[in-house]
Tab-separated table of C-alpha atoms in Angstrom:
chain	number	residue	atom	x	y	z
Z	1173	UNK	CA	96.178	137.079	87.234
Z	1174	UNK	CA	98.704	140.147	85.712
Z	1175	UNK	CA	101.319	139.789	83.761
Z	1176	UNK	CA	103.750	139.853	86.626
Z	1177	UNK	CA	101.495	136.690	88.339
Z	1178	UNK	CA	99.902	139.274	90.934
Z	1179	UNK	CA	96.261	138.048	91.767
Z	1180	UNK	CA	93.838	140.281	89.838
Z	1181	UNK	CA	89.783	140.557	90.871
Z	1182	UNK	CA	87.558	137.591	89.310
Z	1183	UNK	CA	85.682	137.772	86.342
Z	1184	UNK	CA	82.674	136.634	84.956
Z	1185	UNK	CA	83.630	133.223	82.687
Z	1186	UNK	CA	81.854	135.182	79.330
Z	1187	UNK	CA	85.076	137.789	79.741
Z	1188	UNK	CA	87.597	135.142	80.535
Z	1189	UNK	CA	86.377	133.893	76.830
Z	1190	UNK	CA	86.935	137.354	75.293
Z	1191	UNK	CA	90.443	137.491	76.372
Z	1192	UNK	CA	91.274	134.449	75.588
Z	1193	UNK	CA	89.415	134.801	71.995
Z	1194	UNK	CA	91.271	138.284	71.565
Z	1195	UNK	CA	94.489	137.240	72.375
Z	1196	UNK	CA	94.547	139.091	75.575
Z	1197	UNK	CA	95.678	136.214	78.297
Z	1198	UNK	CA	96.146	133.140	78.732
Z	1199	UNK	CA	95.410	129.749	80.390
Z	1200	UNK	CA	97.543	129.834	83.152
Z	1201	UNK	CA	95.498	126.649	85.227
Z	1202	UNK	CA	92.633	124.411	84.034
Z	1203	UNK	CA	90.939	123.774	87.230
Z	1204	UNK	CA	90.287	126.121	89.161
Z	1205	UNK	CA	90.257	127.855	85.580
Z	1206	UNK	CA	92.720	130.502	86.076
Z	1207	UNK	CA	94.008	133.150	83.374
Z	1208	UNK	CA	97.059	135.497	82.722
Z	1209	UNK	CA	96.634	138.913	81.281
Z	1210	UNK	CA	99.152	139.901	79.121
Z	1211	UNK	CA	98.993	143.641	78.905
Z	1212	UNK	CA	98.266	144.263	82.309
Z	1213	UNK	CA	100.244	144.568	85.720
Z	1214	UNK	CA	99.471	144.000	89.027
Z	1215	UNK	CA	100.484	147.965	89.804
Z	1216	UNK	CA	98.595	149.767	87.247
Z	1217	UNK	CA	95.262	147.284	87.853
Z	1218	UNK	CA	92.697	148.294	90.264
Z	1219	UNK	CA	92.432	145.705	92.862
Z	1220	UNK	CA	89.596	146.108	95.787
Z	1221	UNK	CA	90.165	142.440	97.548
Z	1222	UNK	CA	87.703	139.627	98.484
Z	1223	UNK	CA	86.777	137.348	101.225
Z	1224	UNK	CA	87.345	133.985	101.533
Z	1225	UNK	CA	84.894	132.361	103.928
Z	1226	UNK	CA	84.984	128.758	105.111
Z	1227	UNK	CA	82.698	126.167	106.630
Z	1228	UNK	CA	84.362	123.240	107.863
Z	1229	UNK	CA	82.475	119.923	107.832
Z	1230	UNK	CA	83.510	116.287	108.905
Z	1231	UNK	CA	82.729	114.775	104.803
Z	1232	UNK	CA	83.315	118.273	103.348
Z	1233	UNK	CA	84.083	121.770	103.984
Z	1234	UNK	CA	82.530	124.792	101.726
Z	1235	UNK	CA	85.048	127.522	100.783
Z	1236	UNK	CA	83.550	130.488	98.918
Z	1237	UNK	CA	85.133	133.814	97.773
Z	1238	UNK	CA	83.396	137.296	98.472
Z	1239	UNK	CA	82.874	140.700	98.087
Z	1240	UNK	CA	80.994	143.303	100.000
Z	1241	UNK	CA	80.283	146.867	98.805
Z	1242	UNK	CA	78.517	149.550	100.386
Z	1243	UNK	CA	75.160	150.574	98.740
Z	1244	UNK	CA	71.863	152.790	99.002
Z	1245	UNK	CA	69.233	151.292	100.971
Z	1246	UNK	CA	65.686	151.720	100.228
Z	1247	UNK	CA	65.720	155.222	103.074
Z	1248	UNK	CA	68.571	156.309	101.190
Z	1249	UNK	CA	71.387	154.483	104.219
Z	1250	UNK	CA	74.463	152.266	103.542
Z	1251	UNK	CA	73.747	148.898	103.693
Z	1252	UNK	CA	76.201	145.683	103.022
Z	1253	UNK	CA	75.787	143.645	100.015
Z	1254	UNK	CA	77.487	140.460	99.299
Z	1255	UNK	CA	78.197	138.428	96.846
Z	1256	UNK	CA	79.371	134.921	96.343
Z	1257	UNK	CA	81.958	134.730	93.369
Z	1258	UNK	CA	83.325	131.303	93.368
Z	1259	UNK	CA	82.670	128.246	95.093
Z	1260	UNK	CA	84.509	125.109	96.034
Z	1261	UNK	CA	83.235	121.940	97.590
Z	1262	UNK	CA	85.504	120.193	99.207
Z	1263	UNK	CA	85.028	116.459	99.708
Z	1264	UNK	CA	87.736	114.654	102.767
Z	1265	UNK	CA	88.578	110.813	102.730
Z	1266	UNK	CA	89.032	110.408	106.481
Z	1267	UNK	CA	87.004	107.267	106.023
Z	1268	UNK	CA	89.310	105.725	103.458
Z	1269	UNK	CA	92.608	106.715	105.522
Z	1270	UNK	CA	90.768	105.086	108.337
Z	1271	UNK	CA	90.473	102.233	106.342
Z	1272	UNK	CA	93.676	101.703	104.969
Z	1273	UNK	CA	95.181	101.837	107.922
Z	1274	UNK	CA	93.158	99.292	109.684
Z	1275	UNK	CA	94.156	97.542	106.640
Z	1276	UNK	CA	98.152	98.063	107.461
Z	1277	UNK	CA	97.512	97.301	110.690
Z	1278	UNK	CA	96.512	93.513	109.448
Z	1279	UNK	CA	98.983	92.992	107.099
Z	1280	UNK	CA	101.448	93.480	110.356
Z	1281	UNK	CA	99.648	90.918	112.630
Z	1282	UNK	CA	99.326	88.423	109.930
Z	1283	UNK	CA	103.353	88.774	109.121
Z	1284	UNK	CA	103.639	88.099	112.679
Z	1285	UNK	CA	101.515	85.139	112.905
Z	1286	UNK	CA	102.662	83.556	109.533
Z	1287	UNK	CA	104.878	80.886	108.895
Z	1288	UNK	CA	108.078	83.330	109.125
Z	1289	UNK	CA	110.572	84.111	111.836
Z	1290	UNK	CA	108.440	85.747	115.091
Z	1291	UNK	CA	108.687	89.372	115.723
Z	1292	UNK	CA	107.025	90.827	118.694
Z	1293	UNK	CA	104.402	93.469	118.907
Z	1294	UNK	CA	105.698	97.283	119.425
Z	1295	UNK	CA	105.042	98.489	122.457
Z	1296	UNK	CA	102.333	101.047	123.093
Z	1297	UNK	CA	104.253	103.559	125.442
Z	1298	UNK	CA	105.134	105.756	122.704
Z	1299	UNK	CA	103.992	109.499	123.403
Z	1300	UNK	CA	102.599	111.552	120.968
Z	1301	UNK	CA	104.250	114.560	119.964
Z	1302	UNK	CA	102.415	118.341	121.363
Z	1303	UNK	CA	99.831	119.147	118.817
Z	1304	UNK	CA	99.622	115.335	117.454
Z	1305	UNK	CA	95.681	114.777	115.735
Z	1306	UNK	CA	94.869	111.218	114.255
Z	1307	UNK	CA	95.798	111.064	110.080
Z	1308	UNK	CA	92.352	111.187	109.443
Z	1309	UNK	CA	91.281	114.276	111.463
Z	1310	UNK	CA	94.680	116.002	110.490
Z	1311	UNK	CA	93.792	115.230	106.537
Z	1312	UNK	CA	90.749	118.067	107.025
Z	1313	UNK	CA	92.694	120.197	108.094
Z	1314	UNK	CA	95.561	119.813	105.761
Z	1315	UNK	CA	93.587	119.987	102.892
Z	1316	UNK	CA	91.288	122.522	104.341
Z	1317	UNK	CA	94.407	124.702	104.420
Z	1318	UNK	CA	95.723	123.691	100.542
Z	1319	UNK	CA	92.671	124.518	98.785
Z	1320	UNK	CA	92.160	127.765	100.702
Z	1321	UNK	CA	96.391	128.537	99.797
Z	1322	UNK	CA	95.531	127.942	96.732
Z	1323	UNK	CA	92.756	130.461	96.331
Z	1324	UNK	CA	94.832	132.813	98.169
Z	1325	UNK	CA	97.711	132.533	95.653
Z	1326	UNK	CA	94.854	133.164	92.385
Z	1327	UNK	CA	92.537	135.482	94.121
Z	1328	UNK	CA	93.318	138.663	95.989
Z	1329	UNK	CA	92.294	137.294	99.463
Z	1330	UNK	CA	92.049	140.258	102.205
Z	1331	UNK	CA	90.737	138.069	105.012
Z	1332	UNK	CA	89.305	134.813	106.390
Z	1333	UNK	CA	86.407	134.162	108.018
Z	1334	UNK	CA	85.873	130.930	109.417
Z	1335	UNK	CA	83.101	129.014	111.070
Z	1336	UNK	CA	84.442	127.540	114.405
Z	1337	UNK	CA	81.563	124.876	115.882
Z	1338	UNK	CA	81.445	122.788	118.895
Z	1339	UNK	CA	79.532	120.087	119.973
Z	1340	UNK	CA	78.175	119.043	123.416
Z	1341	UNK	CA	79.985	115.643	124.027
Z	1342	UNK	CA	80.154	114.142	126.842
Z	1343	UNK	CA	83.161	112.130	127.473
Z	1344	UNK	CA	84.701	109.953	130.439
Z	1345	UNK	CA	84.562	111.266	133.937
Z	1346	UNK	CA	80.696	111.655	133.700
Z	1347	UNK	CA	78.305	110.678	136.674
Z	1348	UNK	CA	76.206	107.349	135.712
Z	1349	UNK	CA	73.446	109.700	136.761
Z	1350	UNK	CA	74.417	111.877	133.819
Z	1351	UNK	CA	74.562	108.658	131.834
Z	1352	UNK	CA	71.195	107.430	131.693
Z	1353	UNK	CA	69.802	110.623	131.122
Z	1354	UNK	CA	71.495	111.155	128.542
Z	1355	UNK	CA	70.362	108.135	126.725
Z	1356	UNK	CA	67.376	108.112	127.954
Z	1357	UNK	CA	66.707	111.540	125.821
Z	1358	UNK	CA	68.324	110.033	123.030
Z	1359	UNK	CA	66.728	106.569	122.954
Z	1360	UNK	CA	63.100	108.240	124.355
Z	1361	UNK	CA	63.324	105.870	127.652
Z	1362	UNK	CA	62.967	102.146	125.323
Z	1363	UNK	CA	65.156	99.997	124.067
Z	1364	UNK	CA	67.775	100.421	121.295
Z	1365	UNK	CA	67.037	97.121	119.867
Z	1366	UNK	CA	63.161	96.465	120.214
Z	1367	UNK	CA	61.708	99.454	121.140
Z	1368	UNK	CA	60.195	97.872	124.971
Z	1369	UNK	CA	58.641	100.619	126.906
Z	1370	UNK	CA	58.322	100.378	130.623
Z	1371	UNK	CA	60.419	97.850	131.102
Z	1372	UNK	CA	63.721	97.681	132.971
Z	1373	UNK	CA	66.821	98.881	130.985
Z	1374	UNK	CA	70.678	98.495	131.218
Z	1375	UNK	CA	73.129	101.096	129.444
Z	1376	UNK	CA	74.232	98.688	126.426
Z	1377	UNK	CA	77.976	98.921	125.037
Z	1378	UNK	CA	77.437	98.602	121.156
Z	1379	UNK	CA	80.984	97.578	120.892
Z	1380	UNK	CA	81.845	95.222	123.100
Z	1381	UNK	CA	84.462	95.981	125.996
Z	1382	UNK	CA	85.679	92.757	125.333
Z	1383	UNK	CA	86.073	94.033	121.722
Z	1384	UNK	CA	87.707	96.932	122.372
Z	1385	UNK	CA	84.822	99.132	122.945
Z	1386	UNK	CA	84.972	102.327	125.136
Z	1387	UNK	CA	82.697	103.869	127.463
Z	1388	UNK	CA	82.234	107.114	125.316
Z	1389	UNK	CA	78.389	108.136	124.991
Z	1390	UNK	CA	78.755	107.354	120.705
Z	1391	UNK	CA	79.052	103.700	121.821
Z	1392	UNK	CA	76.602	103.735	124.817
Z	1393	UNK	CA	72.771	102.663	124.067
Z	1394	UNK	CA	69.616	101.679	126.744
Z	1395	UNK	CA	68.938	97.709	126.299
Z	1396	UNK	CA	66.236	95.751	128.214
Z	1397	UNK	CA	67.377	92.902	129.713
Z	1398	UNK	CA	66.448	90.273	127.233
Z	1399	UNK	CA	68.295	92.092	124.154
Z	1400	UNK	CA	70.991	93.119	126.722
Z	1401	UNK	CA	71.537	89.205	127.429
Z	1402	UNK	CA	70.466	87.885	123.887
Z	1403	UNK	CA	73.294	89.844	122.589
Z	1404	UNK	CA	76.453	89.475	125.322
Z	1405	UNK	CA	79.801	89.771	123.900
Z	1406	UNK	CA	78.525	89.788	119.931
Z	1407	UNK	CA	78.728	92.504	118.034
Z	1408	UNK	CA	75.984	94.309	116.996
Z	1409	UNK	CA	76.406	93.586	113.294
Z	1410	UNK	CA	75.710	90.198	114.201
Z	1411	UNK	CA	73.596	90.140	116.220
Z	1412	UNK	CA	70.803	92.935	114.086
Z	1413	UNK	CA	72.135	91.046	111.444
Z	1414	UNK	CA	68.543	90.002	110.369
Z	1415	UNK	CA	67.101	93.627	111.169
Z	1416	UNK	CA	69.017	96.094	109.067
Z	1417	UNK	CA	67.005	98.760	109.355
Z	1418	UNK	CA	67.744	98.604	113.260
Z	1419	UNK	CA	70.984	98.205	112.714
Z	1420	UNK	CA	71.690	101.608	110.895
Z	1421	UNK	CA	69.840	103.502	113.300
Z	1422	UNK	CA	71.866	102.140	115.590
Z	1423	UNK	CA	75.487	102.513	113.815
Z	1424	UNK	CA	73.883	106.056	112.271
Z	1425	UNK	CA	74.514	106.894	116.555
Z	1426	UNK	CA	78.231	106.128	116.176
Z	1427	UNK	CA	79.101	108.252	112.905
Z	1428	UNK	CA	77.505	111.018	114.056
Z	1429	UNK	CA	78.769	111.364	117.474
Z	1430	UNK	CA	82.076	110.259	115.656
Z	1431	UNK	CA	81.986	113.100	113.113
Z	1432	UNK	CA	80.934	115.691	115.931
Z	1433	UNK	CA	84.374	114.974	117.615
Z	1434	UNK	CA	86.651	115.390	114.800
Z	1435	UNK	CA	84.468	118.676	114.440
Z	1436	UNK	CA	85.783	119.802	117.602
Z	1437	UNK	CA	88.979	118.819	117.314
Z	1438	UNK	CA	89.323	120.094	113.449
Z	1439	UNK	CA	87.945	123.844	114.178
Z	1440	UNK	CA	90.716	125.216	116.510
Z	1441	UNK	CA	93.265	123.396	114.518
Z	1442	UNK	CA	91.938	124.757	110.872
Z	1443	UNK	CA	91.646	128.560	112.695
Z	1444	UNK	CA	95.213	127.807	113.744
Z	1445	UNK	CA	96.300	126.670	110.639
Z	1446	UNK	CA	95.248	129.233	108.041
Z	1447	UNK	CA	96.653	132.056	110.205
Z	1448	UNK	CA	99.848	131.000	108.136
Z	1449	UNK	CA	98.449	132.588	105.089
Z	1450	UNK	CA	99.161	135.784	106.534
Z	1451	UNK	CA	95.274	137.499	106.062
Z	1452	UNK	CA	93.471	138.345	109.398
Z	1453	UNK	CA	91.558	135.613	110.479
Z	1454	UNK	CA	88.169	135.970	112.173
Z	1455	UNK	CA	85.756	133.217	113.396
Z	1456	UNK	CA	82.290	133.192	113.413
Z	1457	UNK	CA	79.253	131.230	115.441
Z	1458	UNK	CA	77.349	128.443	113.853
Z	1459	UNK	CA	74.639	130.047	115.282
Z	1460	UNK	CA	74.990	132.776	113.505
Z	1461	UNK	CA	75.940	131.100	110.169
Z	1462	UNK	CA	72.638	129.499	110.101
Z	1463	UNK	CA	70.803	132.245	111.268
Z	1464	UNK	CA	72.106	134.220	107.721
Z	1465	UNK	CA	71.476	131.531	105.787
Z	1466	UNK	CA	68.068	130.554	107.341
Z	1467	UNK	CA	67.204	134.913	106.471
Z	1468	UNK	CA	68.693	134.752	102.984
Z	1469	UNK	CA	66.601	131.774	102.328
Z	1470	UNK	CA	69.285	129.629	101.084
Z	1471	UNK	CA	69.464	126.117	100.719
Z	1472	UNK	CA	71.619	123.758	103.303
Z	1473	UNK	CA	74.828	123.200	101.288
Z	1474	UNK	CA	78.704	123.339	102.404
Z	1475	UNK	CA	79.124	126.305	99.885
Z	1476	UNK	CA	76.417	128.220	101.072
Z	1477	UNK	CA	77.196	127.708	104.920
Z	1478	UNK	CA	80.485	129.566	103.729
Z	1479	UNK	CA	78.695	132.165	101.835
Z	1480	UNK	CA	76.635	132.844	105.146
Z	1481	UNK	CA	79.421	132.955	107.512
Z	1482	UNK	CA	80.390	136.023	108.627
Z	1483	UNK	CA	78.053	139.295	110.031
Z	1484	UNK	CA	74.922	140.696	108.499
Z	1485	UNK	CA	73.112	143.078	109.759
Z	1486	UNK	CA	69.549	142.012	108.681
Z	1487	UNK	CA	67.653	144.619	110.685
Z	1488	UNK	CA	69.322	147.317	108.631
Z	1489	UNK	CA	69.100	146.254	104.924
Z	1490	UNK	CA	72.098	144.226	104.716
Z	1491	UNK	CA	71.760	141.004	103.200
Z	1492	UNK	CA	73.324	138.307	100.560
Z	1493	UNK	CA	72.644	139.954	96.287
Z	1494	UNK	CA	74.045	136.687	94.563
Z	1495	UNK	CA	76.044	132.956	94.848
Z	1496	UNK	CA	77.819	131.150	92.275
Z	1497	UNK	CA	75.402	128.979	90.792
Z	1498	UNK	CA	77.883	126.324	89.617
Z	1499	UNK	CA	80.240	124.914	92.614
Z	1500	UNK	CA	83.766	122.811	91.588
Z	1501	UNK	CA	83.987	119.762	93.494
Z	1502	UNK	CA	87.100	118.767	94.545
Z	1503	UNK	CA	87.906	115.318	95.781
Z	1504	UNK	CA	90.188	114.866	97.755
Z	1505	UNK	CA	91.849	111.439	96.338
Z	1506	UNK	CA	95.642	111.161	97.695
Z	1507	UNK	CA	98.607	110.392	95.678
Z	1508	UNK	CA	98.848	106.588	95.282
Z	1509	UNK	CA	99.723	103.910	97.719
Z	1510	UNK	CA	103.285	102.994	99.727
Z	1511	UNK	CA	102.591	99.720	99.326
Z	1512	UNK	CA	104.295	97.325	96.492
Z	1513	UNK	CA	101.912	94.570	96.694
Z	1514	UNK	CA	97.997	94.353	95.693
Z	1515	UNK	CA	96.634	91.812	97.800
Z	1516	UNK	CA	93.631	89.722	97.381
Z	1517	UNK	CA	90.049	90.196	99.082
Z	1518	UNK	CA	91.755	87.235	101.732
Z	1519	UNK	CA	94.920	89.612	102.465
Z	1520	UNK	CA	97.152	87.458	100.330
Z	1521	UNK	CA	99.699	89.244	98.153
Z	1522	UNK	CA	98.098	88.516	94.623
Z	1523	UNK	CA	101.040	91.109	92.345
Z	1524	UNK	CA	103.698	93.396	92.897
Z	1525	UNK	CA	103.400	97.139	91.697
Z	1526	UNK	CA	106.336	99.020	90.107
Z	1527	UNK	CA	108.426	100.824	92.412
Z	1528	UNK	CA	108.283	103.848	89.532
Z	1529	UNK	CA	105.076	105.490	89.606
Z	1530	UNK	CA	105.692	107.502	86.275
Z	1531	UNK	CA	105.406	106.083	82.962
Z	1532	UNK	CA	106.203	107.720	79.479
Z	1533	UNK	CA	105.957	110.953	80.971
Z	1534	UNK	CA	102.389	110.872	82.846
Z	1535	UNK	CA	101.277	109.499	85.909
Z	1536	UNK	CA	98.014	108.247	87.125
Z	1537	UNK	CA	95.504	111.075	88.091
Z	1538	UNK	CA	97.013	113.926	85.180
Z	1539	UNK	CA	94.661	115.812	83.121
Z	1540	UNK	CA	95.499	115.273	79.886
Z	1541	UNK	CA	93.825	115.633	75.607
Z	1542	UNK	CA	93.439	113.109	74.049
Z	1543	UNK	CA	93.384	112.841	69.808
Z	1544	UNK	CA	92.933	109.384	68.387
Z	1545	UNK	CA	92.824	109.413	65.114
Z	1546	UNK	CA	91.371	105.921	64.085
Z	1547	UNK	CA	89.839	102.867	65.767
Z	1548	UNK	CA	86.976	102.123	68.042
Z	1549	UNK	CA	87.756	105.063	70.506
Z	1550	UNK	CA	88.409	107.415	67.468
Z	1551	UNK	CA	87.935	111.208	68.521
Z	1552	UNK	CA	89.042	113.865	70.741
Z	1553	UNK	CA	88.892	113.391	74.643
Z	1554	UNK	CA	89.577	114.910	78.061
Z	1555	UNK	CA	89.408	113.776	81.322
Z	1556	UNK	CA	92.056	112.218	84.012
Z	1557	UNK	CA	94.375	109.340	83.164
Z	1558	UNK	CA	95.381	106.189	84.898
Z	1559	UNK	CA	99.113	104.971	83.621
Z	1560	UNK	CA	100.549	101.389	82.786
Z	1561	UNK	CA	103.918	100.201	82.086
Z	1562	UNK	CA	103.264	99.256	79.009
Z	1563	UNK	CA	102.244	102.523	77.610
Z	1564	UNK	CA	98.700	102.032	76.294
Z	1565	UNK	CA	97.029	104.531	79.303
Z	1566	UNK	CA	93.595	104.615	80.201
Z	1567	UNK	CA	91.273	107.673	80.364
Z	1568	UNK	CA	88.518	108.406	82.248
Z	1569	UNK	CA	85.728	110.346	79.859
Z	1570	UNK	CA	81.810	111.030	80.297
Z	1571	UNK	CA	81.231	108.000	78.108
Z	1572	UNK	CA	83.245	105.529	79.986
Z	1573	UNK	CA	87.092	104.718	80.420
Z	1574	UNK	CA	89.028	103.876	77.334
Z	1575	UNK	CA	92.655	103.096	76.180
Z	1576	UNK	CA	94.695	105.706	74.180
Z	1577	UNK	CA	98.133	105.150	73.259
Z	1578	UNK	CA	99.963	107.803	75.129
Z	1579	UNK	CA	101.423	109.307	71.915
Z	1580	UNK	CA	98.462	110.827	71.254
Z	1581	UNK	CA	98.291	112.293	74.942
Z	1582	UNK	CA	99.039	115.608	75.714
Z	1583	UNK	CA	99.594	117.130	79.338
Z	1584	UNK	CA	96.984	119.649	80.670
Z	1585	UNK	CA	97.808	119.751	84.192
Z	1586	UNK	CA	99.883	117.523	86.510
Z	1587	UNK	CA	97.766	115.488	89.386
Z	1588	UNK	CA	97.324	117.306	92.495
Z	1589	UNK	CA	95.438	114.836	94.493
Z	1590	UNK	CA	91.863	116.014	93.956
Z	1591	UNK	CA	89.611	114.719	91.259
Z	1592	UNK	CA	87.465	117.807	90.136
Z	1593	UNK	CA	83.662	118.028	89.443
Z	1594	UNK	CA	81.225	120.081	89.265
Z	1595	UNK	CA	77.064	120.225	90.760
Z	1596	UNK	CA	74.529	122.638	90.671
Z	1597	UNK	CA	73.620	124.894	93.492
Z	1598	UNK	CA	70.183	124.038	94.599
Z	1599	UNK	CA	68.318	126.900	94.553
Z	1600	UNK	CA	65.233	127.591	97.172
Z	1601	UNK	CA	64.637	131.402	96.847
Z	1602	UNK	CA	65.911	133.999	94.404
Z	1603	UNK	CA	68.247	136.510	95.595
């Protein structure tokens, strides 16, 4: 960044390290590892833009910056070049908001059914406001949208490109017809649970009706009559409980129809959403996103999706030059709990937390240096902190968690509600 806080182009990390060394800039964010020149201003620097490009996934979404020059082909015509610059990996907890609200939801109906005063159920009438996605699928898009802010506000972004997919569902209002042949493709004409060919077979509810089960094709399998019978109104965690390799293939049905879904609701909604950034947004095929990648012999990552979305003329020399061969994870990890109490693996209230969620200055999920000068855990350390009321804080280091005093703490960056990473791009054929 200039002086003035005006996004400047990236650099390679062995310049960053001869600023900082000359006394040039400085550290300005630790991660993503930003820096601040200090002789330089955002007018008098020569800024030519990048891309940011995005693939959204249902477990993570790929965001890579870009730039594309003009160059010489081999008969002397311009061609496209790109280049991936940085890379972030972004990893969603949809599962874990699912899960802590199905965890709410049962601390309500046992308050209800306890030995306290009764208080009825609230009604279910309540209509959802225009625009209104479940927590879960809304969390990919939210964060979807901070991370790429983020960039936008350290990077010169010039546009977006996005990857907008959709998947072939098929939802209520189906023929039966349309049905069976569905699953009959899917399971290869036998049954779900025992593999019997030729035989007669019924369209099997995994999830019970009487359990709340719907008719949606992700909870629809082909049963012969025996298994169809055998299991009735159990659920199918019961009753494959003794075949578990059955049982993922068949729950392996549910997650991915489930995570094809949220695909297709997230993608109009994230195109929507980053309009607000105030670049020109573009989408892009999946189709042709793998269709780059699958020329530029990449490997199948989030990060390089988003490096290959966008148009390349193959025929005519253009093609992908480089990608960042080190990719920050980010994930995504929220920012505590609303709730006072910690209960017990039974749902019993076992201890009350602190209403104040900042103690001695930190709070749980801050980067922060560490110096101890004496004891077991003598040395100097880094890594993300977890708080207590008492003072002595824990840290979370290569070598394992340990507690430092937090007078010998010192404040890197405040939590954000990511916990950062890195991995190694797979490579499969050099650019």
């Amino acid at each position: 960044m200039s002086r003035d806080g005006q996004p400047l182009m990236p650099c390679h990390p062995a310049r960053a390290r001869e600023l900082l060394g000359r006394g040039r800039a400085v550290i300005a964010r630790r991660v993503p590892f930003v820096i601040r020149l200090k002789d330089r201003t955002g007018a008098a620097s020569d800024v030519d833009g990048v891309q940011l490009r995005i693939d959204p996934g249902s477990k993570g979404t790929g965001l890579v910056l870009t730039d594309e020059k003009k160059e010489s082909g081999e008969q002397g015509a311009l061609v496209t070049v790109r280049r991936g610059l940085f890379s972030i990996e972004l990893q969603h907890r949809g599962d874990q908001i699912r899960a802590c609200m199905q965890g709410r939801a049962g601390y309500r109906r046992r308050r209800r059914s306890a030995n306290r005063r009764y208080r009825a159920p609230r009604s279910r009438n309540r209509a959802q406001p225009i625009g209104w996605l479940p927590p879960p699928v809304r969390h990919r898009v939210d964060t979807t949208l901070s991370l790429a802010a983020r960039l936008s506000r350290f990077a010169p972004v010039t546009e977006v490109h996005v990857e907008r997919v959709a998947f072939d569902l098929h939802q209520q209002g189906h023929s039966p017809g349309d049905v069976r042949t569905r699953l009959q493709a899917r399971w290869n004409s036998t049954c779900a649970y025992c593999d019997a060919a030729g035989v007669r077979l019924n369209v099997e509810h995994i999830e019970p009706r009487s359990r709340g089960g719907s008719d949606r094709l992700s909870n629809l399998v082909l049963a012969c009559v025996p298994c169809n019978q055998a299991k009735g109104s159990r659920s199918v965690e019961d009753f494959l409980a003794h075949r578990p390799e059955r049982l993922a293939t068949v729950l392996q049905q549910i997650e991915r129809l489930g995570d094809a879904a949220a695909m297709n609701a997230v993608s109009p909604r994230l195109t929507e959403a980053v309009s607000v950034l105030g670049r020109p947004v573009r989408g892009w095929s999946g189709r042709l996103t793998e269709k780059t990648r699958g020329l530029s012999g990449l490997a199948k990552t989030h990060t390089l999706d988003a490096l290959s979305v966008g148009h390349l003329d193959h025929a005519y020399g253009d093609r992908i030059v480089r990608f960042a061969g080190q990719v920050l994870v980010a994930k995504a990890t929220g920012r505590g709990s609303y709730a006072r109490t910690t209960p017990d693996r039974y749902g019993f209230p076992r201890l009350y937390r602190s209403r104040v969620k900042q103690h001695f200055g930190y709070v749980t999920g801050d980067l922060v240096h560490a110096v101890v000068p004496s004891g077991k855990c003598a040395g100097t350390w880094t890594g993300r902190v977890s708080v207590r009321a008492r003072g002595q804080h824990s840290i979370a280091t290569p070598a394992g968690r340990i507690n430092v005093f937090h007078g010998h703490l010192r404040l890197l960056q405040r939590s954000d509600g990511y916990a950062y990473g890195t991995r190694v791009e797979p490579v499969r054929q050099r650019l």
